[in-house]
Amino acid sequence: MTRDDGDRIVVGLHPVRELLRAGRPLRRILIDRDRSRTEVVAEIHELADAAGIAIEAVARSTIDQRAHGHTHQGLLAIAPAFPYVDLDHLLARAERRGEPPLLIALDGITDPHNLGAIARTAEVAGAHGLIVTRRRAASVTPSVEKAAAGALAHLPVARLPNMSHVLRTLGERDVWSVGLSVTASQSVFSCDLLTEPLVLVVGSESRGLARSSHVHCDTLVSLPVAGQLGSLNASVATGVAVYEVWRRRHGPGALGE
């Protein structure tokens, strides 16, 4: 695993609880001394006690100061830097599950809330990992972890130099790349690669897939549009495509059909 330098702040009840549930390392937890003891807060106390992680009851102003403007719900954790992984880690995760890889590669997603929402969808749908690039793209921040609602405690993320290298490397590992593009003539619903080892490539909110990604994807697919707007939000489009992969891989009845 590769790591950024320094600790990070994780804000909010669900992100902190999921880190504890997943057994991720935490330095300590700060909680508003006046916060009511809800079911979630009680579980956080129990999990932290079991893991030997200190919980400090402090004034809300102290948490406000440490949270740097992020919505914290009266609780935050101080944790080691986010543990980015490499592509081998993601592929090994699929192999351990005995499943064809399903990876989500984000080609220039810059909005933290989109990144968090995509991570949440990917984790719920059983994806084996998320891939982001280092330049001109969002990385994992407190806002992203909050928007992901705890998904990033369970979903590994690889952060790599550029998408062209990612797609070439995965191609050499027999993983097909399918890019979402509003200009593609083929619908995702007719794509015959979704049951294969797969990386789904999602473009940025403003420009879509980069030209180099267009070149390196094995195929491009679009989502049907019946209304006047030309495309969906990136996180919504990812959700539609990922669940089509789910339906195709698990067959009729997988989604309650």
XYZ file of C-alpha atoms in Angstrom:
257
model
C 0.000 0.000 0.000
C 1.108 3.556 -0.677
C 0.278 6.430 1.652
C 0.268 10.198 1.628
C 2.210 11.875 4.433
C 0.463 12.986 7.617
C -2.754 12.153 9.429
C -6.235 12.861 8.134
C -9.512 13.985 9.658
C -12.617 11.850 9.154
C -15.872 13.620 10.010
C -19.357 12.304 10.648
C -21.021 9.381 12.388
C -21.252 6.871 9.545
C -17.724 7.303 8.128
C -16.192 6.891 11.593
C -18.411 3.941 12.505
C -17.542 2.113 9.260
C -13.821 2.642 9.858
C -14.254 1.007 13.254
C -16.366 -1.816 11.814
C -13.693 -2.462 9.186
C -10.931 -2.521 11.781
C -9.123 0.455 10.243
C -6.535 2.191 12.461
C -7.607 5.401 14.208
C -5.497 7.629 16.454
C -8.395 8.912 18.529
C -11.985 10.115 18.296
C -13.337 13.484 19.411
C -17.016 13.778 20.331
C -19.140 16.741 21.360
C -19.590 16.368 25.124
C -23.174 17.612 24.791
C -24.147 15.204 22.005
C -26.958 12.794 22.822
C -26.098 9.090 23.015
C -27.911 7.755 19.957
C -27.729 4.148 18.790
C -24.958 4.995 16.324
C -22.960 6.900 18.951
C -23.356 4.004 21.397
C -22.022 1.580 18.766
C -19.052 3.857 18.091
C -18.233 3.826 21.814
C -18.474 0.039 21.940
C -16.331 -0.500 18.851
C -13.729 2.033 19.976
C -13.520 0.461 23.436
C -13.049 -2.983 21.919
C -10.274 -1.662 19.648
C -8.567 0.317 22.409
C -9.155 3.657 20.680
C -9.580 6.654 22.947
C -12.734 8.787 22.712
C -12.361 12.309 24.048
C -15.444 14.314 25.045
C -14.697 17.939 24.134
C -16.481 21.225 23.528
C -18.215 21.472 20.143
C -16.020 24.474 19.330
C -12.978 22.212 19.524
C -14.492 19.876 16.926
C -15.526 22.844 14.775
C -11.922 24.010 14.769
C -10.475 20.591 13.893
C -13.104 19.954 11.194
C -12.113 23.060 9.177
C -15.656 23.795 8.035
C -16.695 20.219 7.226
C -20.062 19.041 8.534
C -19.113 16.747 11.416
C -22.333 15.849 13.325
C -20.497 16.410 16.596
C -17.877 13.716 15.989
C -14.609 13.286 14.154
C -11.716 10.859 14.101
C -8.017 11.463 13.627
C -6.641 8.677 11.453
C -3.494 7.795 9.525
C -3.244 9.067 5.959
C -5.634 7.390 3.542
C -4.160 4.004 2.488
C -4.130 4.081 -1.299
C -3.301 0.741 -2.936
C -1.999 -0.449 -6.317
C -3.705 -2.244 -9.184
C -2.418 -5.628 -8.047
C -4.273 -5.173 -4.771
C -7.556 -4.523 -6.585
C -7.160 -7.504 -8.898
C -6.167 -9.778 -6.027
C -9.334 -8.768 -4.196
C -11.442 -9.973 -7.122
C -9.449 -13.205 -7.295
C -9.993 -13.891 -3.589
C -13.723 -13.519 -4.136
C -13.629 -15.817 -7.146
C -15.200 -13.107 -9.313
C -14.233 -11.413 -12.584
C -12.797 -7.997 -11.687
C -15.134 -5.014 -11.660
C -13.164 -1.797 -11.254
C -14.365 1.811 -11.561
C -11.807 4.222 -13.025
C -12.507 7.947 -12.711
C -10.989 9.998 -15.503
C -10.839 13.509 -14.087
C -13.729 13.592 -11.592
C -13.105 16.786 -9.603
C -16.235 17.178 -7.458
C -15.696 15.607 -4.001
C -19.392 14.829 -3.645
C -19.430 12.994 -6.984
C -16.364 10.998 -5.974
C -17.961 10.114 -2.632
C -21.277 9.174 -4.235
C -19.539 6.978 -6.812
C -17.536 5.267 -4.076
C -20.729 4.537 -2.153
C -22.444 3.068 -5.227
C -19.365 1.040 -6.173
C -19.082 -0.482 -2.704
C -22.781 -1.322 -2.433
C -22.757 -2.912 -5.910
C -19.776 -5.113 -5.087
C -17.071 -3.439 -7.156
C -13.565 -4.572 -6.272
C -12.008 -1.140 -6.235
C -11.888 2.458 -7.383
C -9.149 4.088 -9.452
C -8.403 7.827 -9.459
C -5.597 9.808 -11.053
C -3.155 12.145 -9.344
C -3.558 15.187 -11.610
C -6.642 17.309 -12.207
C -8.841 15.011 -10.146
C -10.314 14.772 -6.678
C -8.519 12.652 -4.114
C -9.888 11.260 -0.854
C -10.607 14.193 1.478
C -12.896 14.661 4.497
C -15.661 15.818 2.129
C -15.258 12.700 -0.009
C -15.311 10.336 2.975
C -18.387 12.095 4.350
C -20.218 11.856 0.997
C -19.247 8.180 0.728
C -21.027 7.547 4.062
C -18.458 4.991 5.192
C -17.971 3.164 1.877
C -14.276 4.049 1.756
C -13.674 2.048 4.912
C -14.421 -1.042 2.808
C -13.621 -0.092 -0.818
C -9.922 0.089 -1.757
C -8.767 3.014 -3.889
C -5.756 3.121 -6.212
C -4.342 6.556 -7.014
C -2.134 6.418 -10.093
C -0.308 8.888 -12.374
C -2.531 8.808 -15.464
C -5.455 6.934 -16.973
C -3.670 5.870 -20.161
C -1.142 3.913 -18.095
C -3.963 2.381 -16.039
C -5.857 1.161 -19.104
C -2.748 -0.198 -20.817
C -1.707 -2.057 -17.675
C -5.154 -3.533 -17.110
C -5.347 -4.547 -20.761
C -2.122 -6.498 -20.308
C -3.838 -8.248 -17.378
C -6.777 -9.255 -19.589
C -9.173 -6.671 -18.123
C -11.456 -5.049 -20.709
C -12.024 -1.283 -20.525
C -15.485 0.152 -21.201
C -15.776 3.939 -21.271
C -18.968 5.885 -20.632
C -19.374 8.491 -23.379
C -22.407 10.523 -24.385
C -21.279 10.309 -28.026
C -21.013 6.506 -28.153
C -23.415 4.791 -30.551
C -23.573 1.594 -28.485
C -25.787 1.510 -25.386
C -24.435 0.067 -22.153
C -27.460 -2.240 -22.228
C -26.230 -3.932 -25.408
C -22.540 -4.156 -24.482
C -21.320 -7.768 -24.493
C -18.259 -7.133 -22.272
C -20.025 -6.572 -18.965
C -19.642 -10.170 -17.775
C -15.903 -10.142 -18.563
C -13.102 -8.835 -16.326
C -13.937 -5.146 -16.570
C -12.897 -1.621 -15.747
C -15.671 0.929 -16.210
C -14.163 4.307 -17.119
C -16.103 7.436 -16.149
C -15.179 10.857 -17.504
C -15.129 14.229 -15.797
C -18.216 16.302 -15.030
C -17.399 18.941 -17.651
C -15.557 17.312 -20.568
C -16.310 13.602 -20.212
C -13.585 11.136 -21.145
C -10.210 12.542 -22.079
C -9.124 11.962 -25.679
C -6.401 9.533 -24.559
C -8.985 7.477 -22.669
C -11.160 7.314 -25.785
C -8.180 5.829 -27.592
C -7.256 3.308 -24.917
C -10.757 2.035 -24.030
C -11.697 -1.230 -25.722
C -15.197 0.098 -26.356
C -17.365 3.104 -25.562
C -20.969 2.979 -24.390
C -23.671 5.528 -23.672
C -26.848 5.688 -21.629
C -30.123 6.200 -23.518
C -31.520 9.727 -23.285
C -35.245 10.377 -23.735
C -35.472 13.902 -22.306
C -34.108 17.255 -23.402
C -30.893 17.149 -21.369
C -27.959 15.446 -23.008
C -26.494 13.490 -20.126
C -26.735 12.387 -16.500
C -24.659 13.494 -13.541
C -21.428 11.441 -13.415
C -22.327 9.643 -10.193
C -25.838 8.788 -11.410
C -24.522 7.529 -14.757
C -21.999 5.358 -12.928
C -24.754 3.918 -10.766
C -26.874 2.974 -13.785
C -23.915 1.315 -15.530
C -22.679 -0.541 -12.457
C -26.091 -2.007 -11.775
C -26.376 -3.122 -15.385
C -23.114 -4.998 -14.791
C -24.688 -6.490 -11.640
C -27.820 -7.554 -13.531
C -25.813 -9.060 -16.379
C -23.476 -10.989 -14.098
C -26.078 -12.305 -11.665
C -28.889 -12.939 -14.125
C -32.662 -12.346 -13.974
C -33.841 -11.998 -10.405
C -30.624 -10.347 -9.200
C -32.430 -7.031 -8.890
C -35.771 -8.481 -7.863
C -37.007 -9.010 -11.426
